[in-house]
XYZ file of C-alpha atoms in Angstrom:
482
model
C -33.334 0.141 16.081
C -30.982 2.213 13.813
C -27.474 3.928 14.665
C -26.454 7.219 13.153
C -24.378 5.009 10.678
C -27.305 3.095 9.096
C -28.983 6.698 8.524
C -26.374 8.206 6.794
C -25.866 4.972 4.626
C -29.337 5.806 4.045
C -29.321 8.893 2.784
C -26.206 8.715 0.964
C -27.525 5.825 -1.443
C -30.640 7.753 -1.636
C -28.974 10.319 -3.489
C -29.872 10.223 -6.918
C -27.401 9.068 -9.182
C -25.420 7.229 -6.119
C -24.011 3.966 -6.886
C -20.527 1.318 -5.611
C -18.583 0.284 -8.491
C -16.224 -2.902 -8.308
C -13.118 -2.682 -10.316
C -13.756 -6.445 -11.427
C -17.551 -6.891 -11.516
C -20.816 -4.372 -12.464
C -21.175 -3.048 -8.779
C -25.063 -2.263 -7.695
C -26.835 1.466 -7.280
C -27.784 2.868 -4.699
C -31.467 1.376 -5.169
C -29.928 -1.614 -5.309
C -27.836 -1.622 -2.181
C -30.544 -0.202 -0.191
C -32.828 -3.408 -1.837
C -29.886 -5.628 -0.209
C -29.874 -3.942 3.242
C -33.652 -4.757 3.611
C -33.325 -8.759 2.378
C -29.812 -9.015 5.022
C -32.332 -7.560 7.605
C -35.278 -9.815 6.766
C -32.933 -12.788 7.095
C -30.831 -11.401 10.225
C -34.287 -11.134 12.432
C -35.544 -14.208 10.957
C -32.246 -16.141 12.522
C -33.092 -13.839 15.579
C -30.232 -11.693 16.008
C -30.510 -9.332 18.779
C -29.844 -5.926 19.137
C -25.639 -5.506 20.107
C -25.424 -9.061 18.716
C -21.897 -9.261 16.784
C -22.133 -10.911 13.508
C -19.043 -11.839 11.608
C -19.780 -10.119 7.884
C -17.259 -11.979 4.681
C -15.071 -8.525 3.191
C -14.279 -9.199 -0.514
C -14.520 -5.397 -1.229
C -17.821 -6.180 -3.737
C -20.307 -3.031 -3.842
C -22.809 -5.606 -1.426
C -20.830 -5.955 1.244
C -21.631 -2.047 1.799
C -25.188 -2.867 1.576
C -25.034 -6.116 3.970
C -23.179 -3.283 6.713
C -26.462 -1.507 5.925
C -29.000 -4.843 6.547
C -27.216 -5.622 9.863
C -27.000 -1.987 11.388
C -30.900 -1.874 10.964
C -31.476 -4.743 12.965
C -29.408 -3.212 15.584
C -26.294 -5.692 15.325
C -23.017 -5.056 15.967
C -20.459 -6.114 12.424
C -17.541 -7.636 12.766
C -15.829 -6.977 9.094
C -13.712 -10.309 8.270
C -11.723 -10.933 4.932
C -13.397 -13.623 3.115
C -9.557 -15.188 2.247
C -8.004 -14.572 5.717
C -6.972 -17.882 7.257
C -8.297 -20.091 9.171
C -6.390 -19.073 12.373
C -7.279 -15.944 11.789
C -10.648 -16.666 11.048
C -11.015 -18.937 14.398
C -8.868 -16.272 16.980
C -11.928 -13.385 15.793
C -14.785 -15.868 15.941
C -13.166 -17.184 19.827
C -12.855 -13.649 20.870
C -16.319 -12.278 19.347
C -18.642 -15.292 20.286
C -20.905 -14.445 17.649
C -23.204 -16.869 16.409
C -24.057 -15.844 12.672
C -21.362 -15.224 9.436
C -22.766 -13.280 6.688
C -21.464 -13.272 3.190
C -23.819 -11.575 0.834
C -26.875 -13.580 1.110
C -25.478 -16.339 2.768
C -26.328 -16.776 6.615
C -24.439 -19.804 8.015
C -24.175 -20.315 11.983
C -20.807 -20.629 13.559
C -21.625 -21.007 17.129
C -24.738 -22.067 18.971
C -24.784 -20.362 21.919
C -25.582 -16.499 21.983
C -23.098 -14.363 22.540
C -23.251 -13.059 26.315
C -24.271 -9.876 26.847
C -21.903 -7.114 27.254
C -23.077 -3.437 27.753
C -20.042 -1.914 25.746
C -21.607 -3.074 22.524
C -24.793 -0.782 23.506
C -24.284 1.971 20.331
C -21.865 0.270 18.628
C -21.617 -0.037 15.034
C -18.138 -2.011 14.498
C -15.720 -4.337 16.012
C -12.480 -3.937 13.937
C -9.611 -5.855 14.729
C -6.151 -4.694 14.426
C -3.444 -6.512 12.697
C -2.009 -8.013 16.113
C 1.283 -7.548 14.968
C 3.220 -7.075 18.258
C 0.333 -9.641 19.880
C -3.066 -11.031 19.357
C -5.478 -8.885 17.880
C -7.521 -6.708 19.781
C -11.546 -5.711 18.942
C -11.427 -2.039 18.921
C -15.395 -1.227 19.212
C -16.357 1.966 17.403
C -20.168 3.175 17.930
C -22.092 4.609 15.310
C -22.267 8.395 17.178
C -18.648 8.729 16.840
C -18.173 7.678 13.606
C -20.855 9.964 12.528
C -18.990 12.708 13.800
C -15.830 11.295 12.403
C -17.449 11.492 8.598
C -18.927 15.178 9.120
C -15.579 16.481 10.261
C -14.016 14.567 7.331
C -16.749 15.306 5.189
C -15.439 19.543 5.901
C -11.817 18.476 6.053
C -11.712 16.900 2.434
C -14.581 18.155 0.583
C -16.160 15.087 -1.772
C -18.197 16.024 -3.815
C -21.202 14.465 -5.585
C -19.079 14.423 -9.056
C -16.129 12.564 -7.501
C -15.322 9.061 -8.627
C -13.339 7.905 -4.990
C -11.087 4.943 -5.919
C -10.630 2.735 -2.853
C -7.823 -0.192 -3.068
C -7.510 -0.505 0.796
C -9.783 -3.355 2.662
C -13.129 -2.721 4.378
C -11.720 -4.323 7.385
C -9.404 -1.381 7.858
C -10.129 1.939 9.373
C -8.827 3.497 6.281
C -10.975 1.913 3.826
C -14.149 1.933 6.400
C -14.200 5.657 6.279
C -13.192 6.500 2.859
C -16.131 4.379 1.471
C -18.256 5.470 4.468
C -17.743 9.174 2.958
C -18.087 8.769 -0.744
C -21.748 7.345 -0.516
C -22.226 10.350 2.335
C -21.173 12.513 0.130
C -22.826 11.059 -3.078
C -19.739 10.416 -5.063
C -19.131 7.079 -7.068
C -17.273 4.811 -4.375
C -15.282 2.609 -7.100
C -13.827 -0.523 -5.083
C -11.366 -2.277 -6.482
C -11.094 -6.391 -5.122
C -7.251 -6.517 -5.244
C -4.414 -4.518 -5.577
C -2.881 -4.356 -8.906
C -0.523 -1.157 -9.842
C -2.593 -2.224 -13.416
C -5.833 -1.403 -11.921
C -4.720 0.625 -10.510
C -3.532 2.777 -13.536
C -6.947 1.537 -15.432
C -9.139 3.581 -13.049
C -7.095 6.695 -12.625
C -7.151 6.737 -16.590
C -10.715 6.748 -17.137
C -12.179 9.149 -14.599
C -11.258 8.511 -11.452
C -10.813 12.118 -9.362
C -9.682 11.169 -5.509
C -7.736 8.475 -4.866
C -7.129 6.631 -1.643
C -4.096 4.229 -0.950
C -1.259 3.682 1.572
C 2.319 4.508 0.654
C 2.916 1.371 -0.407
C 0.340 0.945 -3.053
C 1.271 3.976 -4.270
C 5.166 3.183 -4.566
C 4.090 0.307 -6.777
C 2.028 2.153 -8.863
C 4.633 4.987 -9.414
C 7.513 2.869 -9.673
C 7.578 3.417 -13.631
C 6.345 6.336 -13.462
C 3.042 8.125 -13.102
C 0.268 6.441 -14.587
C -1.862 9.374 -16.691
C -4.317 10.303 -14.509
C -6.463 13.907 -16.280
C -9.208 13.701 -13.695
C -7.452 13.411 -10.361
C -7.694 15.760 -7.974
C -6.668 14.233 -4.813
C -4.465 12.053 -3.374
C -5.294 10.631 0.379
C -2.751 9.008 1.764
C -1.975 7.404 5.705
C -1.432 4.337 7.277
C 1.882 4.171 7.482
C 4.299 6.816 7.403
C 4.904 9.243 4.095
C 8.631 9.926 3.311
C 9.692 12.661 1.652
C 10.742 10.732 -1.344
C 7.478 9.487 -1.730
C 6.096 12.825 -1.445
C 8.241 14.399 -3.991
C 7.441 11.527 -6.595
C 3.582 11.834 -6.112
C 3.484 15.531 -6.306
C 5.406 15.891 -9.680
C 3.930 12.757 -10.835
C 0.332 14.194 -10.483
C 0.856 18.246 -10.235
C -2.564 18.905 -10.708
C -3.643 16.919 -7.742
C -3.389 17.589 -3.732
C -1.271 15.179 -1.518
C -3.157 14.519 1.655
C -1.468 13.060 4.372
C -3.720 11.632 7.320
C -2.209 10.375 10.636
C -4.500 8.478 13.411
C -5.390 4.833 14.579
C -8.369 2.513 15.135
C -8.825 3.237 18.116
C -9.488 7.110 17.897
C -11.223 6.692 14.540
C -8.679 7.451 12.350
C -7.363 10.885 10.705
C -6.353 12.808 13.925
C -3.994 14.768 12.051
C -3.551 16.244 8.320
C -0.991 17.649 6.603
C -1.225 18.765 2.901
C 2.826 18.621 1.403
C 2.672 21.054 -2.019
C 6.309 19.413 -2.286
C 8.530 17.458 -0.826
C 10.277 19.845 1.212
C 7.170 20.708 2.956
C 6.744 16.594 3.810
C 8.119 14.599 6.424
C 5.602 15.422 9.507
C 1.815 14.463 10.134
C 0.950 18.198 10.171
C -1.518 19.096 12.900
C -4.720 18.249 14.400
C -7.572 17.661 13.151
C -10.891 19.425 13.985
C -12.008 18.206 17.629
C -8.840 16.560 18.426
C -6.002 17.769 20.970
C -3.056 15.986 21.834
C -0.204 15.979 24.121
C 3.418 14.544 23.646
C 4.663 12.720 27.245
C 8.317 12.355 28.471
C 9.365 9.398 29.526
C 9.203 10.489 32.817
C 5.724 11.566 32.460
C 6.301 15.137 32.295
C 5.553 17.029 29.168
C 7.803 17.257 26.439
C 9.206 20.531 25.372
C 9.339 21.524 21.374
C 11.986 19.842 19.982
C 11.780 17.141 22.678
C 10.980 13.436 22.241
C 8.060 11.450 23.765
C 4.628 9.796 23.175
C 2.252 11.009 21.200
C -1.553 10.966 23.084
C -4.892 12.001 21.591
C -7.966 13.168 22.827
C -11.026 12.756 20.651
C -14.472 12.641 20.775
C -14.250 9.775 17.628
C -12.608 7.412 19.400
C -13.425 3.725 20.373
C -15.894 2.529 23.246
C -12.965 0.064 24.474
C -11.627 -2.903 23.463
C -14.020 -5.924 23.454
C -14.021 -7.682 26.401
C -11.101 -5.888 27.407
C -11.449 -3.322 30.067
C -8.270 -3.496 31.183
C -6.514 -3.429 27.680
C -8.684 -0.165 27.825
C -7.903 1.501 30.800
C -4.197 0.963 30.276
C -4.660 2.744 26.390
C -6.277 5.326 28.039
C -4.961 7.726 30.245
C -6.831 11.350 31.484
C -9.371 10.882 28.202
C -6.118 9.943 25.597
C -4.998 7.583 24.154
C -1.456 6.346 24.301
C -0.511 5.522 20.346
C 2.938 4.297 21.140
C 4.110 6.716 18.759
C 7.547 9.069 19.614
C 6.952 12.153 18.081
C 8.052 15.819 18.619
C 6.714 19.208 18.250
C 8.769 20.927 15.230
C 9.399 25.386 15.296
C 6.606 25.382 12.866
C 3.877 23.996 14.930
C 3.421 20.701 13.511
C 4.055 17.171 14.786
C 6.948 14.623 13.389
C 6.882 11.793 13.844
C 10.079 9.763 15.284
C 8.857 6.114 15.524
C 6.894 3.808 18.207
C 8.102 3.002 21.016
C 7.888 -0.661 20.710
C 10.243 -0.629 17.543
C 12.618 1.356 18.882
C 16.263 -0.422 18.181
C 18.312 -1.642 21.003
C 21.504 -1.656 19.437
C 24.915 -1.961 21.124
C 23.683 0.313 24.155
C 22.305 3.020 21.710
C 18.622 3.527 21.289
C 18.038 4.214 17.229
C 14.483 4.779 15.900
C 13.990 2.680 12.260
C 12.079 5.539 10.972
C 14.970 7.966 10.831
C 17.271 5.278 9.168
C 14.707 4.512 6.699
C 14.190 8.642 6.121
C 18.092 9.174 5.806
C 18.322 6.022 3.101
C 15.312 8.103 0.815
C 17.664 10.824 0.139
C 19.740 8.578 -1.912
C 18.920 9.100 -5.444
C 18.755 5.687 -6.416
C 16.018 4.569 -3.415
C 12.296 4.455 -3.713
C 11.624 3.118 -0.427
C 13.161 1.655 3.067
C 11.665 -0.323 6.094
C 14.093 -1.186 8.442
C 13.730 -3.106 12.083
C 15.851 -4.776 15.078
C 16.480 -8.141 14.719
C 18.353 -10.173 17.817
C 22.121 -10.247 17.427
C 24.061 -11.959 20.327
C 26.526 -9.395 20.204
C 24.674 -6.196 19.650
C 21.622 -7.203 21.312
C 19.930 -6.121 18.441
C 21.027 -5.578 14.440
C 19.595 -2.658 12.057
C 18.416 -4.952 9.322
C 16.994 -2.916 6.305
C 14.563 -3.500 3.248
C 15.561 -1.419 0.037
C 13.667 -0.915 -2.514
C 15.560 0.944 -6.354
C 14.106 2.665 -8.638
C 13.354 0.798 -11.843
C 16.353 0.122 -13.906
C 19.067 1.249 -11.124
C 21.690 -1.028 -9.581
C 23.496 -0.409 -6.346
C 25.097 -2.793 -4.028
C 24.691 -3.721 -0.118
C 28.680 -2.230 0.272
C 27.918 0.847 -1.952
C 24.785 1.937 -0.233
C 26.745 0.976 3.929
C 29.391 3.139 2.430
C 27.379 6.129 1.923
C 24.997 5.564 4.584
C 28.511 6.056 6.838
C 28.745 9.377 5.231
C 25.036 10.275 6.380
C 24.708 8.407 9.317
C 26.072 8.118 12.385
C 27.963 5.047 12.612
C 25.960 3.114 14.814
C 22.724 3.531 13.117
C 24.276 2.526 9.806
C 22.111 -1.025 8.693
C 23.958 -4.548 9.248
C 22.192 -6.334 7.243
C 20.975 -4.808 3.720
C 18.771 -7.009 0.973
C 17.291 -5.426 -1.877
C 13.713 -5.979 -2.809
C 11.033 -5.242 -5.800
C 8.649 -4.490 -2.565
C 8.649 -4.081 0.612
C 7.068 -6.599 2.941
C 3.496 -5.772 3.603
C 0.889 -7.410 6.037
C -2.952 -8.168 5.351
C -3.710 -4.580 4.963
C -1.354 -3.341 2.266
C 0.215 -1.545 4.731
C 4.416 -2.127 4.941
C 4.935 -4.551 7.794
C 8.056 -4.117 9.928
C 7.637 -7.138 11.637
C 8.088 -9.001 8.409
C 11.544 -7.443 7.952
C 13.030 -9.842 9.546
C 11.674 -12.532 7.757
C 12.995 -11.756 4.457
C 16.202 -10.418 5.944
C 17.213 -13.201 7.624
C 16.761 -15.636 4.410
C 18.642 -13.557 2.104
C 21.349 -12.168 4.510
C 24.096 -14.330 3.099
C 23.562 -13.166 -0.243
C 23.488 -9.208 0.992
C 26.348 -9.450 3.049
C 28.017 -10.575 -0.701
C 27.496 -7.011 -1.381
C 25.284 -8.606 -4.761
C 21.992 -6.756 -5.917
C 19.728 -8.741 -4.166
C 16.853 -10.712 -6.371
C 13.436 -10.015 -5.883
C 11.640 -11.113 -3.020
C 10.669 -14.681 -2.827
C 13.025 -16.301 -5.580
């Protein structure tokens, strides 16, 4: 029993030529991979893992783990991608919530559980039980089944255009959507899939040097690696880009950084199987929006009050997709409440600009409670980009017993500048509404980022709160963690 996942694995590492390179070890061929699928299979029907089974599989981004994803999905099981380092909490809350009895890592079967996992229908078809970062709760088991995400890659596969030439740099975990995908599509495609093990702006730079020709990386990998500059990159063609949302700034430094190569700029979730929308920014003047839907996907943005939202008018952003999830393991009411008429609710405010395309505003659950005024962080952080001396901005509402709730803000220079927490309140006055204007200012090298790579609001407050004495000095802050 095969889904339409292991077949296009399949075929992709069939192609000749097709191989995974690892940015710190030899990587494996295609041959190679496909030789590694067929041992995890032997061993995963040996242990007698049954169809829809969920098996925990270690992540360490190596070329096998793509070939392990292979070996289970040809028995039939369900994987459950896990980060070999994440911690043991983290570790225990997936294992708890999955009940799955095996752990894979390479060719290493251990048991983690003796009982079989019971049987639940929603895993019938499914190729993947992701879980999200659980940062505004515990994490939730989006399932994904193998027919959607074979859609998903064929619509991706006409909306981006790898080709069998293309060396595909991916920095970004294959236990995010993000880096699922992007792999996913190389080896469909029969590019070189180059995975790199950690993040380093220096490996970064190493790979785009030599031949690397798409690159794929959330805005705040790529801050680090163009915060002195852009690395030379003669090959590079694209630029994909999403997780977290693409400021103007940003936009402006990648496209005159690399003018040769297109900025991409891909909006969705988890739960609808990623890249819902696209937008393509020649400049930064064209940035600043998630552009407009992708092929097979409609949307509608909701009122508060239910009704519709006129252009121009604030609400929720909901998608309708044939890519999207099954449901949330063992969660049918988690589903039915993300789900309303066939869409799903993102928790994203966004409007509908004159030109046809959707902005962004900010989710609803980080909107900013302060002193009676509802603020959204995402147009503080925008309005702080402008400034000529910021690379980058996360802000977020922190309790305050007299506001209710503070703007506290993460800024990040550019190299060599200087500019203090007074200077930048002082002009943020002159851009700014009062009210929206950040308390609480620290500077940092980086801004806080979770598991993913991807720039963590709810860490804001961590780092805020430690080195708010300092900021409120009106001193250039120090970098983050001395």
């Amino acid at each position: 029993m095969t889904g339409a996942l292991a077949e296009i694995l399949r075929a992709g590492l069939a192609r000749p030529g097709s191989r995974v390179d690892e940015s710190s070890g030899l990587g494996m061929s295609g041959h190679e991979l496909d030789a590694h699928a067929d041992l995890v299979a032997g061993l995963l029907r040996e242990a007698g893992v049954r169809p829809h089974e969920p098996v925990h599989v270690a992540i360490g981004n190596r070329a096998l783990d793509l070939g392990t994803l292979l070996g289970l999905w040809r028995v039939g099981a369900v994987a459950v991608p896990v980060h070999r380092a994440a911690a043991p909490l983290t570790r225990g809350a997936i294992e708890q919530a999955t009940r799955a009895r095996f752990r894979i890592d390479g060719l290493g079967l251990n048991r983690i559980a003796e009982a079989p996992p019971p049987e639940r229908p929603l895993l019938e078809g499914a190729a993947l039980v992701v879980f999200t970062s659980g940062s505004t709760g515990a994490p939730k088991g989006v399932v994904l089944g193998h027919d959607a995400l074979g859609r998903k890659l064929a619509i991706l596969d006409r909306l981006l255009g790898f080709r069998p030439d293309d060396v595909v740099v991916v920095p970004l975990q294959l236990t995010f959507i993000f880096g699922i995908w992007a792999s996913l599509l190389a080896i469909r495609s029969g590019a070189t899939l180059a995975l790199v093990q950690k993040f380093t702006p220096a490996t970064l730079a190493g790979l785009l040097a030599a031949e690397a020709t798409v690159l794929a990386a959330v805005p705040t990998m790529l801050r680090a690696l163009l915060a002195d500059g852009a690395p030379p990159a003669p090959r590079l063609r694209a630029v994909l880009t999403g997780g977290e949302a693409l400021n103007p700034s940003l936009a402006r430094t990648v496209c005159s950084g690399w003018p040769t190569a297109e900025l991409v700029d891909l909006y969705g979730s988890t739960e609808t199987g990623s890249c819902d929308f696209c937008h393509r920014p020649r400049d930064a003047a064209e940035a600043g929006s998630i552009g407009v839907p992708t092929e097979g996907v409609s949307f509608l943005i909701v009122r508060d009050d239910g009704a519709p939202a006129r252009p121009g008018e604030t609400g929720e952003l909901r998608i309708r997709t044939a890519c999207g999830m099954l449901g949330y393991l063992d969660g049918a009411e988690l589903t039915r409440l993300a789900l309303e008429a066939d869409h799903f609710r993102t928790g994203d405010l966004a409007r509908l600009r004159p030109d046809g395309q959707v902005e962004l505003v900010g989710r609803s659950k980080e909107i900013i409670a302060r002193g009676g005024n509802k603020i959204a962080p995402l147009e503080i952080e925008n309005a702080l980009c402008t400034h000529p001396d910021i690379a980058a901005a996360l802000c977020a509402g922190v309790p305050d017993a007299r506001l209710g709730e503070a703007i506290h803000a993460v800024v990040v220079l550019r190299p060599g500048l200087a500019l203090s927490a007074d200077e930048l309140r002082r002009w943020a006055s002159a851009h700014l509404e009062r009210y929206k204007v950040p308390d609480v200012i620290v500077f940092s090298d980086t801004l806080p980022a979770g598991a993913t790579g991807k720039a963590s609001r709810a860490m804001v407050s961590t780092l805020t709160l430690v080195r708010a004495e300092t900021a409120s000095a009106g001193l250039r802050g120090a970098p983050a963690g001395s």
